[in-house]
Coordinates of C-alpha atoms in Angstrom, one line a residue:
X1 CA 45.1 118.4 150.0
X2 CA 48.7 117.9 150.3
X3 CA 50.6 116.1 153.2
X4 CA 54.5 116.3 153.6
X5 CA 56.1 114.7 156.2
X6 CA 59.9 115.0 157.4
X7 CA 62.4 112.3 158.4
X8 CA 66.3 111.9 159.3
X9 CA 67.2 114.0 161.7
X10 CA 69.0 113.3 164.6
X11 CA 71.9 114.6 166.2
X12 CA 76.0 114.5 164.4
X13 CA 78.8 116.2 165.3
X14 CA 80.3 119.3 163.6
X15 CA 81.2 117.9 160.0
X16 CA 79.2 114.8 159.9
X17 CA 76.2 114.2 157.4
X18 CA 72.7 113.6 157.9
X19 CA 70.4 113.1 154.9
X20 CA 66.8 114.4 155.1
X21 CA 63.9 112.9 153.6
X22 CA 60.0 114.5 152.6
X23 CA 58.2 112.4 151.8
X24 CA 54.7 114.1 149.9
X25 CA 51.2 112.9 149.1
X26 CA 47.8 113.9 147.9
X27 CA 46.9 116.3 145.8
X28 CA 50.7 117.0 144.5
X29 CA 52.3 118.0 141.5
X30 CA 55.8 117.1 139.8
X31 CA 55.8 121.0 138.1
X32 CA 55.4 122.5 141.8
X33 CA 58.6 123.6 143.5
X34 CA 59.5 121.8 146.6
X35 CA 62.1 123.7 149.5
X36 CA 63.6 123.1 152.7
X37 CA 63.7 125.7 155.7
X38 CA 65.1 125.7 158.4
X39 CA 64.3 127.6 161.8
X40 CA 66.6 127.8 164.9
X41 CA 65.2 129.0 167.8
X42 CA 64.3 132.9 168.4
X43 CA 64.6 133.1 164.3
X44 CA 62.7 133.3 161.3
X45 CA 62.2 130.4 158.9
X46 CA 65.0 130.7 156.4
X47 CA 64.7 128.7 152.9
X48 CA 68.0 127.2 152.2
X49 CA 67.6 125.0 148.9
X50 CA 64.6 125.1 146.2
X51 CA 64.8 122.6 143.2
X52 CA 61.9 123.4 140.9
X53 CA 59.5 120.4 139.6
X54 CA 59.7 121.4 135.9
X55 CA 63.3 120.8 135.1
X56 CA 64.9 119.9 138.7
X57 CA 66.8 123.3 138.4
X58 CA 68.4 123.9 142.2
X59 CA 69.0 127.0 144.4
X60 CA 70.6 127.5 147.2
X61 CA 71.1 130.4 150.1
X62 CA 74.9 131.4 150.4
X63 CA 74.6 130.3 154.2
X64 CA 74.7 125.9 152.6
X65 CA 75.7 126.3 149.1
X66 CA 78.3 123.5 148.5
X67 CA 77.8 121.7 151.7
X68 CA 74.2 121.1 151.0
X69 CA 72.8 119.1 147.7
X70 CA 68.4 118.5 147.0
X71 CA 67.3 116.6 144.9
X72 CA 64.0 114.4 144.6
X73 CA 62.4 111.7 143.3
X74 CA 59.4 111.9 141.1
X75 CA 57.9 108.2 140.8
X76 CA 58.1 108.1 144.8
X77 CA 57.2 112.1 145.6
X78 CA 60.1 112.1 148.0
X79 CA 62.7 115.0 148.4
X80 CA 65.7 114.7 149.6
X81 CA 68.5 117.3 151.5
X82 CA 72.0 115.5 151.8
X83 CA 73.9 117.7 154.3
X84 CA 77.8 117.4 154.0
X85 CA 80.6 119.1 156.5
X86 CA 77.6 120.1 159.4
X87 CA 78.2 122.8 161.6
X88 CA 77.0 124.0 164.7
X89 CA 74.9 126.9 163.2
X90 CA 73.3 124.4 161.4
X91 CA 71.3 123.2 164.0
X92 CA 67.6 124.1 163.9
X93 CA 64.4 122.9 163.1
X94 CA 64.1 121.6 159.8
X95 CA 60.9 121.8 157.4
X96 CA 60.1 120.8 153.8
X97 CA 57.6 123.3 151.8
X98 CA 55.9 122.8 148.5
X99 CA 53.6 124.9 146.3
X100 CA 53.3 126.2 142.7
X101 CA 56.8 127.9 141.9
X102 CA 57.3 131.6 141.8
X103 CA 57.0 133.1 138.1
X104 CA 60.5 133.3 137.0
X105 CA 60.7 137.5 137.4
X106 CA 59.5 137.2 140.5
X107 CA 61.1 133.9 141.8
X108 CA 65.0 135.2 142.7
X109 CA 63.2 137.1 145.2
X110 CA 60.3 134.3 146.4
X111 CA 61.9 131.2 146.9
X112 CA 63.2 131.9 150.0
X113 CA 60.3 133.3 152.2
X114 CA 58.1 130.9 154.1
X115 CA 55.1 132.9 152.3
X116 CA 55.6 131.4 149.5
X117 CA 54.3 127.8 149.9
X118 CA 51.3 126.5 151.4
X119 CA 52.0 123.3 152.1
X120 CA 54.5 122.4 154.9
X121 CA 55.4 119.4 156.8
X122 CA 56.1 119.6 160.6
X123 CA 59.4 119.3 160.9
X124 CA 62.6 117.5 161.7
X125 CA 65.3 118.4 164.5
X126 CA 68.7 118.6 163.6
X127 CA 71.2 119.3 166.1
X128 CA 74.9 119.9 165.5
X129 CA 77.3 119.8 168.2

């Protein structure tokens, strides 16, 4: 059994920062892939960065790519999403996601749906103004 759970979010101000935190335990492993989501209201959870457990590669959507950096830390199973130059569309619920990572043929188009993790945390609000 796996348990994530979410923390910093909060509100900022178009072009602040906020740094997210996911914090995992139980039954959890350093190869799986870890990813954030996000959902806004009336929309479909979107991935928006995957870094992979093997070798800490990173993806991102187009939508936060060079604005957004993940990263993690191993020895305390913590993941991290530092978000740089916010904006409004930003704003949304925020989840973290783990689960075995895609096979590479197949992972381009995988990392990104919600289907393709099990384990999820319940969320952190993040609103941009």
């Amino acid at each position: 059994h796996v348990q994530l759970v979410e923390s910093g979010g909060g509100s900022v101000q178009a072009g602040g920062s906020l740094r997210l935190s996911c914090a995992a335990s139980g039954d959890t492993y350093d190869s799986f892939c870890m990813a954030w989501f996000r959902q806004a209201p009336g929309q479909e959870r979107e991935g928006i960065a995957v870094i992979e457990g093997a070798d800490g590669t990173t993806t991102y959507a187009e939508a936060v790519r060079g604005r957004f950096t993940i990263s993690r830390d191993s020895a305390k199973k913590t993941m991290y999403l530092q978000m740089n130059n916010l904006k409004s569309e930003d704003s949304g619920m925020y989840y973290c996601a783990e689960d075995f990572c895609p096979s590479s043929a197949a992972f381009a188009r995988s990392w990104y749906r919600a289907r393709s993790y099990s384990y999820w945390g319940r969320g952190t609000q993040v609103t941009v103004s």
